[in-house]
């Protein structure tokens, strides 16, 4: 007879790995989460929902963020359309994944005194810790998929590795 999923070795391995990742994230400062390429993927959110400037007709707010938070050395994330507007060179997919945590951070910033500028501490922390949700979901999907092909003990070893 099969044992319950929560008593399986692979589930224990999954919990161990997930907790290790979460603890590692908790021990790492979050002030530089939204930098470089992540900034490019993330930039859709403040552009649309905070600054209402999706085509970057006024780069002053982006330059102000970069000067304030020093999250990138240049604005290589933007491509000039030669009509005075810019677009982000990255696809919008990651911004869609970031969006639930962006909206949580926006509420946090607006009600706690942090600048609601898109890069202050609530935004950095919310994205950093929010991605742990996707890590957990990904590990669980990985485990379920492996269990279709391998025994529980081998799945536990694969997850651990």
CSV table of C-alpha atoms in Angstrom, one decimal:
chain,number,residue,atom,x,y,z
A,1,UNK,CA,0.0,0.0,0.0
A,2,UNK,CA,1.2,3.5,-0.8
A,3,UNK,CA,2.1,5.8,2.0
A,4,UNK,CA,0.7,9.4,2.2
A,5,UNK,CA,2.6,12.0,0.1
A,6,UNK,CA,3.7,13.9,3.2
A,7,UNK,CA,5.5,10.8,4.6
A,8,UNK,CA,7.4,10.0,1.4
A,9,UNK,CA,11.2,10.3,1.3
A,10,UNK,CA,11.0,12.6,-1.8
A,11,UNK,CA,8.7,15.0,0.0
A,12,UNK,CA,11.1,15.2,2.9
A,13,UNK,CA,13.9,15.9,0.4
A,14,UNK,CA,11.8,18.6,-1.2
A,15,UNK,CA,11.1,20.2,2.1
A,16,UNK,CA,14.8,20.1,3.1
A,17,UNK,CA,15.9,21.7,-0.2
A,18,UNK,CA,13.2,24.3,-0.1
A,19,UNK,CA,14.0,25.3,3.5
A,20,UNK,CA,17.7,25.4,2.6
A,21,UNK,CA,16.9,27.8,-0.3
A,22,UNK,CA,14.6,30.0,1.9
A,23,UNK,CA,17.2,30.2,4.7
A,24,UNK,CA,19.9,31.1,2.2
A,25,UNK,CA,17.6,33.9,0.8
A,26,UNK,CA,16.9,35.1,4.3
A,27,UNK,CA,20.6,35.4,5.1
A,28,UNK,CA,21.3,37.4,1.9
A,29,UNK,CA,20.6,41.2,1.8
A,30,UNK,CA,17.7,42.1,-0.5
A,31,UNK,CA,18.7,45.6,-1.3
A,32,UNK,CA,20.2,44.6,-4.6
A,33,UNK,CA,17.5,42.2,-5.9
A,34,UNK,CA,16.3,44.4,-8.7
A,35,UNK,CA,19.5,45.1,-10.6
A,36,UNK,CA,20.9,44.8,-14.1
A,37,UNK,CA,18.9,42.3,-16.2
A,38,UNK,CA,16.3,41.8,-13.5
A,39,UNK,CA,15.7,45.5,-13.6
A,40,UNK,CA,15.1,45.2,-17.3
A,41,UNK,CA,12.5,42.5,-16.9
A,42,UNK,CA,10.9,44.3,-13.9
A,43,UNK,CA,10.8,47.8,-15.4
A,44,UNK,CA,7.4,47.2,-17.1
A,45,UNK,CA,5.7,47.3,-13.7
A,46,UNK,CA,6.8,50.7,-12.4
A,47,UNK,CA,6.6,52.1,-15.9
A,48,UNK,CA,2.9,51.1,-16.3
A,49,UNK,CA,1.6,51.3,-12.8
A,50,UNK,CA,3.6,54.0,-11.0
A,51,UNK,CA,4.9,56.4,-13.6
A,52,UNK,CA,2.2,55.8,-16.4
A,53,UNK,CA,5.0,56.0,-19.0
A,54,UNK,CA,5.1,52.7,-20.8
A,55,UNK,CA,7.0,54.1,-23.8
A,56,UNK,CA,9.5,56.0,-21.6
A,57,UNK,CA,8.9,59.4,-23.2
A,58,UNK,CA,10.4,60.9,-20.1
A,59,UNK,CA,13.5,59.1,-18.9
A,60,UNK,CA,14.0,61.3,-15.8
A,61,UNK,CA,12.2,58.9,-13.5
A,62,UNK,CA,14.3,56.0,-14.7
A,63,UNK,CA,17.5,58.0,-14.3
A,64,UNK,CA,16.4,59.1,-10.8
A,65,UNK,CA,15.8,55.4,-9.8
A,66,UNK,CA,19.3,54.4,-11.1
A,67,UNK,CA,21.0,57.4,-9.4
A,68,UNK,CA,19.2,56.7,-6.1
A,69,UNK,CA,19.5,52.9,-6.0
A,70,UNK,CA,22.6,52.3,-8.1
A,71,UNK,CA,21.1,49.2,-9.5
A,72,UNK,CA,22.7,49.4,-13.0
A,73,UNK,CA,25.5,51.4,-14.6
A,74,UNK,CA,23.6,52.3,-17.8
A,75,UNK,CA,20.1,52.0,-19.3
A,76,UNK,CA,21.1,49.2,-21.7
A,77,UNK,CA,17.7,47.7,-20.8
A,78,UNK,CA,16.0,50.2,-23.1
A,79,UNK,CA,16.1,50.4,-26.9
A,80,UNK,CA,15.7,53.8,-28.6
A,81,UNK,CA,12.9,53.8,-31.2
A,82,UNK,CA,14.3,57.0,-32.8
A,83,UNK,CA,11.0,58.8,-32.4
A,84,UNK,CA,11.7,60.0,-28.8
A,85,UNK,CA,10.3,56.8,-27.2
A,86,UNK,CA,12.0,53.8,-25.8
A,87,UNK,CA,11.0,50.2,-25.3
A,88,UNK,CA,12.3,47.5,-22.9
A,89,UNK,CA,14.5,45.0,-24.7
A,90,UNK,CA,13.2,42.1,-22.5
A,91,UNK,CA,10.0,40.2,-22.9
A,92,UNK,CA,7.2,40.9,-20.4
A,93,UNK,CA,6.9,37.4,-19.0
A,94,UNK,CA,9.0,37.9,-15.9
A,95,UNK,CA,7.2,41.1,-15.1
A,96,UNK,CA,4.0,39.1,-15.2
A,97,UNK,CA,5.4,36.7,-12.6
A,98,UNK,CA,6.7,39.6,-10.5
A,99,UNK,CA,3.4,41.4,-10.6
A,100,UNK,CA,1.6,39.9,-7.6
A,101,UNK,CA,4.6,40.7,-5.4
A,102,UNK,CA,4.9,44.2,-7.0
A,103,UNK,CA,1.3,45.0,-6.0
A,104,UNK,CA,1.9,43.7,-2.5
A,105,UNK,CA,5.0,45.9,-2.3
A,106,UNK,CA,3.2,48.9,-3.6
A,107,UNK,CA,0.6,48.6,-0.9
A,108,UNK,CA,3.4,48.1,1.7
A,109,UNK,CA,5.3,51.1,0.4
A,110,UNK,CA,2.2,53.3,0.4
A,111,UNK,CA,1.1,52.4,3.9
A,112,UNK,CA,4.5,52.3,5.6
A,113,UNK,CA,6.3,55.5,4.6
A,114,UNK,CA,8.8,53.9,2.1
A,115,UNK,CA,9.0,55.8,-1.2
A,116,UNK,CA,6.4,54.2,-3.6
A,117,UNK,CA,8.9,54.5,-6.4
A,118,UNK,CA,9.2,50.9,-7.5
A,119,UNK,CA,12.7,50.2,-6.1
A,120,UNK,CA,12.6,51.0,-2.4
A,121,UNK,CA,12.9,48.3,0.2
A,122,UNK,CA,9.4,46.9,0.0
A,123,UNK,CA,9.7,46.3,-3.7
A,124,UNK,CA,13.2,44.6,-3.4
A,125,UNK,CA,12.1,42.4,-0.5
A,126,UNK,CA,8.8,41.5,-2.0
A,127,UNK,CA,10.4,40.3,-5.3
A,128,UNK,CA,13.2,38.5,-3.5
A,129,UNK,CA,10.9,36.6,-1.1
A,130,UNK,CA,8.0,36.3,-3.5
A,131,UNK,CA,10.1,34.3,-5.9
A,132,UNK,CA,10.3,31.6,-3.2
A,133,UNK,CA,6.7,30.8,-4.0
A,134,UNK,CA,7.8,29.9,-7.6
A,135,UNK,CA,10.8,28.0,-6.3
A,136,UNK,CA,8.4,25.9,-4.1
A,137,UNK,CA,6.0,25.3,-6.9
A,138,UNK,CA,8.8,24.4,-9.3
A,139,UNK,CA,10.2,21.9,-6.9
A,140,UNK,CA,6.8,20.3,-6.3
A,141,UNK,CA,6.1,20.1,-10.1
A,142,UNK,CA,9.6,18.6,-10.5
A,143,UNK,CA,8.9,16.0,-7.8
A,144,UNK,CA,5.5,15.1,-9.3
A,145,UNK,CA,7.0,14.7,-12.8
A,146,UNK,CA,9.9,12.5,-11.5
A,147,UNK,CA,7.5,10.3,-9.6
A,148,UNK,CA,5.8,9.4,-12.9
A,149,UNK,CA,9.1,7.7,-14.0
A,150,UNK,CA,11.1,6.8,-10.9
A,151,UNK,CA,10.7,5.3,-7.5
A,152,UNK,CA,10.3,7.6,-4.5
A,153,UNK,CA,13.8,7.0,-3.2
A,154,UNK,CA,15.4,7.9,-6.5
A,155,UNK,CA,13.2,11.0,-6.8
A,156,UNK,CA,14.4,12.0,-3.3
A,157,UNK,CA,18.0,11.6,-4.3
A,158,UNK,CA,17.5,13.6,-7.5
A,159,UNK,CA,15.8,16.5,-5.7
A,160,UNK,CA,18.5,16.5,-3.1
A,161,UNK,CA,21.2,16.6,-5.8
